[in-house]
Coordinates of C-alpha atoms and ligand atoms in Angstrom, one line a residue:
M15 CA 155.2 41.0 41.4
E16 CA 151.4 41.7 39.8
E17 CA 148.8 42.2 42.9
K18 CA 146.8 39.7 43.5
Q19 CA 142.7 40.4 42.3
V20 CA 139.9 39.5 45.0
K21 CA 137.3 38.6 44.1
R22 CA 134.1 40.5 44.9
R23 CA 131.2 38.7 45.4
R24 CA 127.8 40.4 43.5
I25 CA 124.8 42.6 44.3
V26 CA 121.9 42.9 41.6
L27 CA 120.1 46.2 42.8
V28 CA 116.2 46.7 41.6
P29 CA 115.3 50.7 41.8
V30 CA 111.5 51.4 41.0
P31 CA 112.0 54.6 38.9
A32 CA 110.8 57.3 40.2
Q33 CA 114.2 59.8 42.5
G34 CA 111.9 59.3 46.3
H35 CA 112.9 55.4 45.1
V36 CA 116.1 55.7 43.3
T37 CA 118.6 57.5 45.8
P38 CA 117.9 55.3 48.7
I39 CA 118.8 52.2 46.5
M40 CA 121.8 54.2 45.3
Q41 CA 122.5 55.3 48.7
L42 CA 122.5 51.4 49.9
G43 CA 124.5 50.2 46.8
K44 CA 127.2 52.8 47.6
A45 CA 127.3 51.8 51.6
L46 CA 127.5 48.0 50.0
H47 CA 130.6 48.5 47.8
L48 CA 132.3 50.1 50.2
K49 CA 132.3 46.9 52.7
G50 CA 133.0 45.3 49.6
F51 CA 131.1 44.1 47.1
S52 CA 130.3 44.4 43.3
I53 CA 126.7 46.5 42.6
I54 CA 124.7 45.6 39.4
V55 CA 121.9 47.6 38.7
V56 CA 118.9 46.4 36.9
Q57 CA 117.5 49.1 35.4
T58 CA 114.0 49.1 33.0
Q59 CA 114.6 51.7 30.2
Y60 CA 111.6 54.3 32.2
N61 CA 113.8 57.0 34.8
R62 CA 117.2 54.9 34.4
V63 CA 119.9 56.8 36.9
S64 CA 123.1 57.7 34.9
S65 CA 126.5 56.0 35.3
S66 CA 127.5 58.9 36.4
K67 CA 131.4 59.8 37.9
D68 CA 129.9 58.4 41.4
F69 CA 128.5 55.2 40.2
S70 CA 131.7 54.3 38.0
D71 CA 132.8 51.1 40.0
F72 CA 128.8 50.3 39.0
H73 CA 127.8 47.7 36.2
F74 CA 124.3 49.1 34.8
L75 CA 121.5 46.8 33.2
T76 CA 118.2 47.9 31.4
I77 CA 115.5 45.2 31.0
P78 CA 113.2 46.4 28.3
G79 CA 109.9 46.5 30.8
S80 CA 108.2 47.2 26.9
L81 CA 104.6 49.6 27.9
T82 CA 103.2 51.1 25.1
D83 CA 103.9 55.4 24.8
S84 CA 99.9 55.4 25.9
D85 CA 100.6 53.1 29.0
L86 CA 103.2 55.4 30.3
K87 CA 101.1 59.0 29.6
N88 CA 97.5 57.4 30.6
L89 CA 98.8 55.3 33.2
G90 CA 98.6 56.5 37.5
A91 CA 102.1 56.4 39.3
L92 CA 99.8 53.2 41.0
P93 CA 98.1 51.2 38.1
F94 CA 101.7 52.1 36.6
M95 CA 103.4 50.2 39.4
L96 CA 101.1 47.3 38.8
K97 CA 102.0 46.7 34.9
L98 CA 105.9 47.4 35.7
N99 CA 105.7 44.4 37.5
Q100 CA 103.8 42.0 35.5
V101 CA 105.7 43.1 32.3
C102 CA 109.2 42.6 33.9
E103 CA 109.4 39.3 35.1
A104 CA 110.2 37.7 32.5
S105 CA 112.9 40.0 31.8
F106 CA 114.6 40.0 34.4
K107 CA 114.5 36.0 34.7
H108 CA 116.3 36.0 31.5
C109 CA 118.5 38.8 32.7
L110 CA 119.6 37.1 36.4
S111 CA 120.5 33.8 34.0
Q112 CA 122.4 35.3 32.2
L113 CA 124.5 36.9 34.8
L114 CA 124.9 33.3 36.5
Q115 CA 125.9 31.9 33.2
E116 CA 128.7 34.4 33.5
Q117 CA 130.1 33.3 37.1
G118 CA 128.6 30.9 38.9
D119 CA 125.4 30.8 41.4
D120 CA 127.8 32.1 44.1
D121 CA 129.3 34.4 42.8
I122 CA 125.6 36.7 43.6
A123 CA 125.1 37.2 47.2
C124 CA 121.6 38.8 46.9
V125 CA 118.9 40.2 45.1
I126 CA 118.1 43.7 46.8
Y127 CA 114.5 45.2 45.6
D128 CA 113.2 48.2 46.0
E129 CA 109.6 46.3 47.9
Y130 CA 107.6 47.3 44.6
M131 CA 109.1 46.0 42.9
Y132 CA 108.3 42.7 43.4
F133 CA 108.8 40.8 40.7
S134 CA 112.2 40.2 41.2
Q135 CA 111.7 38.3 44.3
S136 CA 109.8 36.1 42.7
A137 CA 112.8 35.7 39.8
A138 CA 115.7 35.7 42.0
M139 CA 113.5 32.5 44.1
E140 CA 113.5 30.4 40.6
F141 CA 117.0 30.7 40.3
Q142 CA 117.2 29.5 44.4
L143 CA 119.2 33.2 45.2
P144 CA 118.6 35.7 48.2
S145 CA 116.2 38.5 47.6
T146 CA 116.0 41.4 50.2
A147 CA 113.2 43.7 50.1
L148 CA 113.7 47.7 50.7
S149 CA 111.3 50.0 51.5
A150 CA 111.9 54.0 50.8
T151 CA 109.8 55.2 53.8
A152 CA 109.0 55.3 57.5
F153 CA 109.3 51.9 60.4
V154 CA 105.6 53.3 61.0
C155 CA 104.6 53.2 57.3
R156 CA 106.1 50.6 57.2
S157 CA 104.0 48.8 59.9
V158 CA 100.6 50.3 58.8
L159 CA 101.3 48.0 56.1
S160 CA 101.2 45.2 57.3
K161 CA 99.1 46.3 60.3
V162 CA 96.0 47.9 58.6
N163 CA 93.3 45.5 57.2
A164 CA 93.4 48.0 53.2
E165 CA 90.0 47.5 52.1
S166 CA 88.8 47.7 55.8
F167 CA 90.4 51.0 56.1
L168 CA 89.1 52.3 52.9
I169 CA 85.6 51.5 53.8
D170 CA 85.3 53.3 57.3
M171 CA 87.5 56.2 55.6
K172 CA 84.1 56.8 53.3
D173 CA 82.8 58.1 57.1
P174 CA 83.7 62.0 57.4
E175 CA 83.6 61.2 61.5
T176 CA 86.3 59.0 61.7
Q177 CA 88.9 60.7 59.6
D178 CA 90.6 62.7 63.3
K179 CA 89.8 60.0 65.3
V180 CA 93.2 57.8 66.2
F181 CA 93.4 55.1 64.6
P182 CA 93.4 52.4 67.3
G183 CA 96.9 51.0 67.6
L184 CA 98.6 54.0 66.3
D185 CA 98.6 56.9 67.8
P186 CA 99.1 59.4 67.3
L187 CA 98.5 58.5 64.2
R188 CA 94.7 60.2 62.7
Y189 CA 92.6 57.4 60.6
K190 CA 93.4 61.0 57.6
D191 CA 97.2 60.2 58.2
L192 CA 96.9 56.5 57.4
P193 CA 98.4 56.4 53.5
T194 CA 95.9 55.8 50.8
S195 CA 97.2 57.3 47.5
A196 CA 95.7 59.7 45.1
F197 CA 97.8 57.9 42.4
G198 CA 95.4 55.9 41.0
P199 CA 92.0 53.7 41.5
L200 CA 91.0 51.3 44.4
E201 CA 91.3 48.8 43.3
S202 CA 95.6 49.6 42.3
I203 CA 95.5 50.7 45.8
L204 CA 94.7 46.7 47.2
K205 CA 96.7 45.4 44.7
L206 CA 100.2 47.2 45.2
Y207 CA 99.4 47.2 49.2
S208 CA 99.3 43.7 49.3
N209 CA 101.9 42.6 47.3
A210 CA 104.5 45.1 48.8
V211 CA 103.2 43.4 52.5
N212 CA 104.4 40.2 51.2
I213 CA 107.0 40.9 52.0
R214 CA 107.9 38.0 54.5
T215 CA 108.3 36.0 51.2
A216 CA 111.9 37.9 50.8
S217 CA 115.0 36.5 52.6
A218 CA 115.3 40.2 54.8
V219 CA 114.4 43.5 55.0
I220 CA 115.8 47.3 55.2
I221 CA 114.5 49.9 56.4
N222 CA 115.8 53.7 55.7
S223 CA 115.3 54.7 59.2
A224 CA 117.1 54.8 62.0
S225 CA 115.8 53.2 66.0
C226 CA 116.4 56.2 67.9
L227 CA 113.7 57.9 65.1
E228 CA 110.4 55.2 65.7
S229 CA 111.8 52.8 68.1
S230 CA 108.4 51.5 68.4
S231 CA 107.7 51.0 65.2
L232 CA 110.6 48.9 64.4
A233 CA 110.2 46.7 67.1
W234 CA 107.1 46.1 66.1
L235 CA 107.7 44.8 62.4
Q236 CA 111.1 42.8 64.2
R237 CA 108.4 40.9 66.3
E238 CA 106.0 40.1 63.6
L239 CA 107.5 40.7 60.4
Q240 CA 109.3 37.0 60.4
V241 CA 111.9 38.1 59.1
P242 CA 115.2 40.1 60.1
V243 CA 114.6 43.7 58.9
Y244 CA 117.4 45.7 59.3
P245 CA 117.2 49.6 59.8
L246 CA 119.7 50.6 57.9
G247 CA 119.1 54.7 57.9
P248 CA 119.6 57.5 57.7
L249 CA 121.0 55.9 54.0
H250 CA 121.6 59.9 53.3
I251 CA 124.7 60.3 55.9
A252 CA 125.8 56.7 55.7
A253 CA 126.9 57.2 51.6
S254 CA 126.7 59.9 50.2
A255 CA 125.7 58.8 45.9
P256 CA 124.1 61.8 44.2
S257 CA 121.8 60.2 41.7
S258 CA 119.7 62.9 40.3
L259 CA 117.2 61.8 37.5
I260 CA 117.0 65.6 36.5
E261 CA 119.5 68.1 36.4
E262 CA 120.4 70.4 39.4
D263 CA 120.5 74.6 38.7
R264 CA 123.4 75.6 40.8
S265 CA 123.0 78.7 40.4
C266 CA 120.6 79.1 44.1
I267 CA 124.3 77.8 46.1
E268 CA 125.7 80.2 45.3
W269 CA 122.5 82.8 45.7
L270 CA 122.3 81.6 49.2
D271 CA 125.4 82.6 49.9
K272 CA 124.4 86.0 49.3
Q273 CA 121.6 85.6 52.1
K274 CA 121.7 85.7 56.0
P275 CA 122.4 82.2 58.2
S276 CA 119.0 80.8 59.2
S277 CA 117.0 83.2 57.0
V278 CA 116.0 81.8 54.2
L279 CA 112.9 78.7 53.6
Y280 CA 113.8 76.6 51.7
I281 CA 110.3 74.9 49.3
S282 CA 110.4 71.8 47.8
L283 CA 107.7 68.9 46.9
G284 CA 109.7 66.4 45.6
S285 CA 109.5 65.2 42.7
L286 CA 105.4 63.5 42.0
A287 CA 103.2 65.9 43.8
L288 CA 101.1 67.9 41.8
M289 CA 100.4 71.4 43.5
Q290 CA 97.0 73.2 42.3
I291 CA 98.0 77.0 40.9
K292 CA 95.0 78.5 44.0
D293 CA 97.7 76.8 46.6
M294 CA 100.1 78.4 44.6
L295 CA 98.6 81.6 44.7
E296 CA 98.0 81.4 48.6
M297 CA 101.3 80.2 49.5
A298 CA 102.9 83.4 47.1
W299 CA 100.8 86.0 48.7
G300 CA 101.9 84.5 52.3
L301 CA 105.5 84.5 51.5
S302 CA 105.0 87.8 50.6
N303 CA 103.8 88.9 53.8
S304 CA 106.4 87.8 55.7
N305 CA 108.9 89.3 55.1
Q306 CA 110.9 85.9 54.6
P307 CA 114.0 85.3 51.7
F308 CA 113.0 81.9 49.9
L309 CA 114.2 79.8 47.7
W310 CA 111.4 77.9 46.1
V311 CA 111.4 74.6 43.1
I312 CA 108.8 74.4 41.1
R313 CA 109.6 71.5 39.1
P314 CA 108.6 71.4 35.3
G315 CA 105.0 69.5 35.6
S316 CA 104.5 70.3 39.3
V317 CA 101.4 73.5 39.0
A318 CA 98.6 71.9 37.2
G319 CA 98.2 74.1 33.8
S320 CA 100.9 75.4 32.6
E321 CA 100.6 78.5 32.3
W322 CA 101.3 79.5 36.3
R323 CA 104.2 81.8 35.9
E324 CA 101.4 84.1 33.8
S325 CA 99.3 83.4 37.0
L326 CA 101.1 84.8 39.0
P327 CA 100.8 88.5 39.6
E328 CA 103.5 90.9 38.7
E329 CA 104.3 92.0 42.3
F330 CA 105.1 88.5 43.1
N331 CA 107.5 88.6 40.6
K332 CA 108.7 91.6 41.8
L333 CA 109.4 89.7 44.8
V334 CA 111.0 87.1 43.8
S335 CA 113.6 89.2 42.4
E336 CA 113.9 91.3 45.3
R337 CA 113.5 88.6 48.2
G338 CA 113.6 84.5 46.5
Y339 CA 115.0 82.3 43.9
I340 CA 113.2 80.3 42.1
V341 CA 114.5 76.6 40.8
K342 CA 113.5 73.9 38.1
W343 CA 115.3 71.5 40.8
A344 CA 118.5 72.6 43.2
P345 CA 120.9 69.9 44.3
Q346 CA 118.7 69.8 47.9
M347 CA 121.5 68.1 50.0
E348 CA 123.6 70.9 49.5
G349 CA 120.6 73.8 50.1
L350 CA 119.3 72.1 53.6
S351 CA 123.1 71.7 54.7
H352 CA 123.7 75.4 53.7
P353 CA 124.1 78.3 56.9
A354 CA 121.6 80.4 55.3
V355 CA 118.3 77.6 55.8
G356 CA 116.3 78.1 58.3
G357 CA 113.2 76.3 57.3
F358 CA 112.1 73.7 55.3
W359 CA 108.4 73.5 53.7
S360 CA 108.2 70.7 52.4
H361 CA 104.9 67.6 51.7
C362 CA 107.4 65.5 54.1
G363 CA 108.6 62.7 51.0
W364 CA 110.3 60.1 54.0
N365 CA 113.9 61.4 51.9
S366 CA 112.6 65.5 52.4
T367 CA 112.2 64.4 55.9
L368 CA 114.8 62.5 56.3
E369 CA 117.0 64.4 55.1
S370 CA 116.2 67.5 57.5
I371 CA 115.9 66.3 60.3
G372 CA 119.7 64.7 59.1
E373 CA 120.4 68.1 58.7
G374 CA 118.3 70.0 61.6
V375 CA 116.2 72.3 59.9
P376 CA 112.6 72.2 61.4
M377 CA 110.4 72.0 59.0
I378 CA 106.5 73.4 57.7
C379 CA 105.1 69.9 56.5
R380 CA 101.7 69.8 53.7
P381 CA 101.5 67.1 52.7
F382 CA 100.0 65.3 49.5
T383 CA 99.0 62.3 49.7
G384 CA 100.9 58.1 51.0
D385 CA 103.1 57.9 54.2
Q386 CA 103.4 61.8 53.4
R387 CA 101.3 62.3 56.3
V388 CA 102.3 59.9 58.2
N389 CA 105.9 61.8 58.4
A390 CA 103.9 65.1 58.6
R391 CA 101.9 64.2 62.0
Y392 CA 105.3 62.4 63.3
L393 CA 107.2 65.8 62.7
E394 CA 104.2 67.8 64.6
S395 CA 103.6 65.6 67.4
V396 CA 106.2 63.0 67.6
W397 CA 109.8 64.3 66.1
R398 CA 108.0 68.5 67.2
S399 CA 110.8 69.8 65.0
G400 CA 107.7 71.1 62.0
V401 CA 103.9 72.3 61.7
Q402 CA 101.7 70.5 59.8
L403 CA 99.1 72.9 57.2
E404 CA 95.8 71.0 57.5
G405 CA 92.7 71.9 55.4
E406 CA 92.5 74.8 53.2
L407 CA 96.3 77.2 52.6
D408 CA 95.5 80.4 53.2
K409 CA 97.6 83.7 52.7
G410 CA 97.2 84.3 56.1
T411 CA 98.4 80.9 57.7
V412 CA 101.1 80.9 55.2
E413 CA 102.4 83.9 56.3
S414 CA 102.2 82.9 60.3
S415 CA 103.1 79.3 59.9
V416 CA 107.0 81.1 58.2
K417 CA 107.1 83.2 61.1
R418 CA 106.4 80.7 63.8
L419 CA 109.2 78.6 62.0
T420 CA 112.1 81.7 60.8
V421 CA 111.3 84.2 63.6
D422 CA 109.6 83.4 66.4
E423 CA 110.6 81.1 69.8
E424 CA 109.0 78.2 68.8
G425 CA 110.4 78.4 65.4
A426 CA 114.2 78.0 67.9
D427 CA 113.0 75.5 69.7
M428 CA 111.8 73.1 66.6
R429 CA 115.6 74.1 65.5
K430 CA 117.1 72.8 68.4
R431 CA 115.0 69.1 68.3
A432 CA 115.8 68.8 65.0
I433 CA 119.8 69.7 65.4
D434 CA 119.1 66.9 68.2
L435 CA 118.0 64.1 66.4
K436 CA 120.7 64.9 63.6
E437 CA 123.3 64.1 66.2
K438 CA 121.3 61.6 67.1
L439 CA 120.7 60.2 63.7
E440 CA 124.8 60.9 63.0
A441 CA 125.5 58.4 65.8
S442 CA 123.4 56.1 64.6
V443 CA 125.2 55.6 61.4
R444 CA 128.9 56.0 63.1
S445 CA 130.5 53.1 63.7
G446 CA 129.8 51.3 66.9
G447 CA 125.7 53.6 66.4
S448 CA 122.4 50.7 65.7
S449 CA 122.0 51.4 61.9
S450 CA 126.4 51.3 61.5
S451 CA 125.7 47.5 63.1
S452 CA 122.4 46.5 61.5
L453 CA 125.4 47.2 57.8
E454 CA 127.4 45.0 59.6
D455 CA 124.6 42.2 60.6
F456 CA 123.2 42.0 57.5
V457 CA 126.7 41.6 55.8
N458 CA 127.4 38.8 58.0
S459 CA 124.7 37.1 56.7
L460 CA 125.3 37.2 53.2
K461 CA 128.0 35.2 54.4
M462 CA 126.0 32.6 55.5
K463 CA 124.7 29.9 53.4
N464 CA 121.9 29.5 54.8
F465 CA 120.8 33.2 54.0
M466 CA 117.6 32.6 52.1
Ligands
LIG514 O1 114.9 70.0 43.6 C1 114.8 69.3 44.0 C2 114.0 68.3 45.0 C3 114.3 66.7 45.1 N1 115.3 66.4 44.9 C4 115.2 65.3 45.8 O2 114.6 64.4 45.1 C5 114.2 63.4 46.2 C6 112.7 63.3 47.0 O3 112.4 62.0 47.6 P1 111.0 62.6 48.8 O4 111.8 63.9 49.2 O5 110.8 61.6 49.3 O6 109.4 62.9 47.8 P2 109.7 62.2 46.7 O7 110.4 62.0 44.9 O8 108.1 62.9 46.6 O9 109.0 60.7 46.9 C7 108.2 59.1 46.6 O10 109.0 58.6 47.4 C8 109.1 58.2 49.0 C9 109.4 57.2 49.6 O11 109.0 56.0 49.0 C10 108.0 58.6 49.6 O12 107.9 59.0 51.3 C11 107.6 59.8 48.7 O13 106.4 60.0 49.5 C12 106.9 59.6 47.0 O14 106.2 60.8 47.2 C13 115.0 63.7 47.8 O15 116.1 63.0 48.2 C14 115.6 65.0 47.2 O16 117.3 65.4 48.4 C15 116.3 67.3 44.5 O17 117.5 66.7 44.7 N2 116.0 68.6 44.3

């Protein structure tokens, strides 16, 4: 007898073309696919996820973005995002209209877009399709974007006296911890923030965090945003979906296999951070003096000036061959879950933060920009599973913080707290946990006709 094919309703995903944003939206896609939806990923031609075996059931479409080579070379990340929003709206509308012609408007359950791809929301509205914004940051960062008037905040920040003060209502965050960006001019920051704050016009908001990590910020958002807020994180535990845009060097896992349990410091600064050679040398010497083994991800283009290898002293190269391992890109999740890894030196991007907490690994926090300072402050002062390095980087501080994390009693205490958080996060995505129930609620809301 012929098996009757059950028709799946479709969900359209619109990722930002950058690793830290692609990762959570693809994990969300995987989680929703497991709930019975068919997934269409609409990407621009910049930085695309490929339809690997992990996404063989997903359908991938590309919309033209029409940015010039000079735009791509010269625009910083924020002006790039603003421009992308201008140039993609028409092509996305065309794409949606074609999808609707194929099967009828009842068939698309929702357009889920990264909050910085806000052109998707106006396109969805034109076709009267429900839309949901995905926020790839912590609840507290999302609430900062809504609570802080960016214009007056940036003026206050010009006064050096203000920087160390706690921002009213955001304790323990200080002015200097709030998300500013080194990526673009003031004007772009204000525009992008104010557009992203328009998240209220979406039908709902999904956030990649869990209530056990930051319950009061979640409660504030649920009160203030006036649209349903679904905390579904950590998405990487809810649904594994490897979506690396850069080729992973798996040889580092073999190297980790040969190291002692909890001895290695894993160092990675995510997909965007740019490091100065001066800081890199201080790190190298501090690591050298700490006597701990290390696995260091040095992504091409992540060090200002291409001659970093030549800038390293010969002794450091010797040290790397004896006690360290350098790769261009690692399978990070596998690395963090490896028994040899005892600590993580991170820029505190939100994915890395969740992945580290999710594996019970304590952190050395050296944030660069944007939300990373908020995450670092929370890791040190709220979750108490990290130490933050502030001010000028020098080899003495690097050495002592590596020892604090991997050798001292303080590191063992941080590890205990990190493991406690890991257990709570795992419980939140298990059936009946807060994030798992929230996913059920979101899926049920998609079945209702009035979800708009
Ligand atoms: O060798 C590596 C290094 C990183 N990763 C992965 O790359 C992702 C990096 O994401 P994240 O830690 O969030 O850093 P960024 O790439 O810097 O992410 C941007 O986007 C994030 C989400 O909005 C923000 O929190 C950050 O501040 C912003 O810089 C993570 O999933 C890592 O597992 C690898 O797989 N291999």
